[in-house]
Short mmCIF file of C-alpha atoms in Angstrom, two decimals:
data_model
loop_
_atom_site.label_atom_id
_atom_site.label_comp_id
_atom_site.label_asym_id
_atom_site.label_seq_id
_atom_site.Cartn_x
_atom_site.Cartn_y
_atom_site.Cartn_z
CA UNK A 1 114.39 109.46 121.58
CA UNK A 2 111.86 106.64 122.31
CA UNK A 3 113.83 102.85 121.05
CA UNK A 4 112.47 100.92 118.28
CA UNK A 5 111.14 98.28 121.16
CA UNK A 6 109.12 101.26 122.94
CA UNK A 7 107.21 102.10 119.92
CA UNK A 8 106.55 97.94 119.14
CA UNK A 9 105.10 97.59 122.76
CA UNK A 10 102.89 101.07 121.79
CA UNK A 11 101.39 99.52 118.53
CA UNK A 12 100.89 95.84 120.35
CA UNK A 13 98.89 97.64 123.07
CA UNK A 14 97.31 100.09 120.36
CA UNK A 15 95.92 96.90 118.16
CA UNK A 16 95.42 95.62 121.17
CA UNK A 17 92.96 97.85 122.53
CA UNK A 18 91.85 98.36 119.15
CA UNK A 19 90.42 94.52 119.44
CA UNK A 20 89.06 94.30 122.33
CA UNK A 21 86.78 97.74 122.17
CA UNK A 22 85.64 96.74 118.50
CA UNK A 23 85.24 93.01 119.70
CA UNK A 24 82.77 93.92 122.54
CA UNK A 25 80.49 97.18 120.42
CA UNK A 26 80.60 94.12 117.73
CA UNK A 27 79.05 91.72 120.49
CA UNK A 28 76.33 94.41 121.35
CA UNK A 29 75.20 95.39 117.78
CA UNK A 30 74.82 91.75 116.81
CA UNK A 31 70.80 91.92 117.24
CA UNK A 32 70.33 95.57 116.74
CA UNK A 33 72.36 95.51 113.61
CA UNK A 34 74.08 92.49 111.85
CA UNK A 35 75.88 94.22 109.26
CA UNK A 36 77.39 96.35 111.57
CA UNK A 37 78.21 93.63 114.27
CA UNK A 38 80.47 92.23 111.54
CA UNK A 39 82.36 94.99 110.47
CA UNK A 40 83.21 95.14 113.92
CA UNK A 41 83.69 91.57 114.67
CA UNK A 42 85.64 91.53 112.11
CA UNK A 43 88.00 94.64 112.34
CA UNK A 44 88.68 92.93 115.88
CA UNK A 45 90.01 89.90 114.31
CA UNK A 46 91.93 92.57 112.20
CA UNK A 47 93.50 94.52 114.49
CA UNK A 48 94.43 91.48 116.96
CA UNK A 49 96.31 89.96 113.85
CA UNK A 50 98.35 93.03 113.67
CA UNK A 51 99.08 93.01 117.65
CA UNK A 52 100.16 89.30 117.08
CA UNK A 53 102.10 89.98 114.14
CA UNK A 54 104.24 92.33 115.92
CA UNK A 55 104.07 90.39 118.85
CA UNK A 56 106.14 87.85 117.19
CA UNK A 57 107.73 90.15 115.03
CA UNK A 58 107.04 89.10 111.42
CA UNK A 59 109.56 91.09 110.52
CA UNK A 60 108.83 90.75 106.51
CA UNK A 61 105.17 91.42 106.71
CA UNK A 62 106.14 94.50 108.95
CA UNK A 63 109.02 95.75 106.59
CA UNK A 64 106.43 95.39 103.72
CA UNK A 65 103.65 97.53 105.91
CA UNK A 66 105.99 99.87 106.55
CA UNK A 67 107.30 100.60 103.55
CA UNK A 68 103.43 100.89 102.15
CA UNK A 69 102.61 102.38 105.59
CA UNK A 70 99.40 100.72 105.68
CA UNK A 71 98.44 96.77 106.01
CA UNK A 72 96.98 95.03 102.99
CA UNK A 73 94.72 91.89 102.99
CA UNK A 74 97.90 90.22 102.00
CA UNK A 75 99.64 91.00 104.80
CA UNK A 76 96.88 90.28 107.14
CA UNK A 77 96.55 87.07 105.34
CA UNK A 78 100.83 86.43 105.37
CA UNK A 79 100.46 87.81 108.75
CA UNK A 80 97.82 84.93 109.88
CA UNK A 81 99.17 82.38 107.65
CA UNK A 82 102.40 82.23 109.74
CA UNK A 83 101.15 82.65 112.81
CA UNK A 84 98.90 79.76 112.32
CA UNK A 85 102.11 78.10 112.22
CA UNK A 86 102.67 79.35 115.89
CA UNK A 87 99.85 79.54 117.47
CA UNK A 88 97.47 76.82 115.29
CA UNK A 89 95.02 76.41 112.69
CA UNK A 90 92.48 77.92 115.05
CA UNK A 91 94.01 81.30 113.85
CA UNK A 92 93.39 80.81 110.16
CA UNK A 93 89.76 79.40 110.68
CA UNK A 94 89.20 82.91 112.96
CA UNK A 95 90.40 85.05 109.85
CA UNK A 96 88.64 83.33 107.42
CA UNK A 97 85.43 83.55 109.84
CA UNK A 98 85.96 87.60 110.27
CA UNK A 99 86.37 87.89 106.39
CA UNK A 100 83.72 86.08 105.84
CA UNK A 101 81.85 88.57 108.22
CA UNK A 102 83.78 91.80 106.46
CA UNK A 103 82.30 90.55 103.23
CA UNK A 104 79.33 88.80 103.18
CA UNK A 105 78.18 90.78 106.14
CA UNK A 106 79.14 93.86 106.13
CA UNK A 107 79.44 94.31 102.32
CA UNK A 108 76.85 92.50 101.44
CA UNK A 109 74.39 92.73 104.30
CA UNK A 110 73.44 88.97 103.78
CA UNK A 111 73.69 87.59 107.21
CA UNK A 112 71.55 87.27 110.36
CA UNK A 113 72.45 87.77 113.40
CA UNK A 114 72.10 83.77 114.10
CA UNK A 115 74.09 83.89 110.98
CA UNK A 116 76.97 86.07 112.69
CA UNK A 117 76.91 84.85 116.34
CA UNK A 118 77.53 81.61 114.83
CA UNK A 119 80.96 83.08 113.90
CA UNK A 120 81.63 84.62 117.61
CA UNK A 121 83.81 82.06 119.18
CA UNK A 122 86.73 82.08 116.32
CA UNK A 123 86.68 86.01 116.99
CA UNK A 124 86.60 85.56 120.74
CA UNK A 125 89.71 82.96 120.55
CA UNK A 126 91.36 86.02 118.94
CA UNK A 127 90.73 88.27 121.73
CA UNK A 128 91.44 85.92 124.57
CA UNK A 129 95.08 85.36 122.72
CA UNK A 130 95.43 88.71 122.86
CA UNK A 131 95.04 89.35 125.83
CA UNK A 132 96.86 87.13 127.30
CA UNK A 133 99.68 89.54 125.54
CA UNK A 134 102.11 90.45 128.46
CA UNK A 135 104.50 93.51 128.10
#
C-alpha cells in the first residue's frame, strides 16, 4: 500500500511535468497559432499552481479538490492567492497573466502573438519555481 506522501510526490511530479511540456508546445505555437499558444501557456501556469499547492500542502484547497475530485477556478485562485503569500506577488500577477491568456486568448481569439509573448515571462517564473521543486 503506497503512503499518502508517495502519492503527493506522484501528483507534484505529475503537475509538474504537466507544466513544463505545455509551457514549452505553448512557446512554439506562439507564431504559428496565438490562440493556441495561450491555452497552453496558460494550462502551464495551471498545472504548476497545482504542483505548488501540494508542494506546500494547502491542505483546505486540497480537501475541497478532493472532495469535488476536480480543481475549480476558485481553488486555483485560493490556491495562488496563498501562495502569493509564500512565494510573492509575482505569483498572482503570473495567474492573472495566464487567465488573461485562457480567456481573452484562447476563448476569445483576440490576441497576437506580440500580444501573448508579452505575457511569457510571468509564465516562465512559474516554471522556473517549479522546477526548482526537489523531492
Amino acid at each position: 500500500m503506497r503512503r499518502a506522501r508517495d502519492r503527493n510526490i506522484e501528483d507534484i511530479v505529475r503537475h509538474r511535468d504537466l507544466a513544463v511540456e505545455f509551457f514549452y508546445k505553448g512557446l512554439a505555437e506562439i507564431d504559428g497559432s496565438p490562440a493556441q499558444a495561450s491555452e497552453k501557456l496558460y494550462k502551464s501556469v495551471e498545472e504548476g499552481v497545482k504542483a505548488l499547492a501540494i508542494y506546500y500542502d494547502l491542505r483546505d484547497v486540497l480537501e475541497r479538490v478532493g472532495d469535488r475530485g476536480r480543481w475549480s477556478v476558485r481553488d486555483l485562485e485560493d490556491a495562488v492567492v496563498r501562495l502569493s503569500k509564500i512565494l510573492g506577488e509575482w505569483l498572482r500577477r503570473a495567474w492573472e497573466a495566464a487567465y488573461y491568456l485562457h480567456v481573452e486568448g484562447f476563448h476569445e481569439s483576440r490576441l497576437s502573438s506580440a500580444s501573448v509573448r508579452e505575457r511569457v515571462g510571468g509564465v516562465e517564473r512559474v516554471i522556473e519555481e517549479i522546477k526548482k521543486i526537489t523531492i
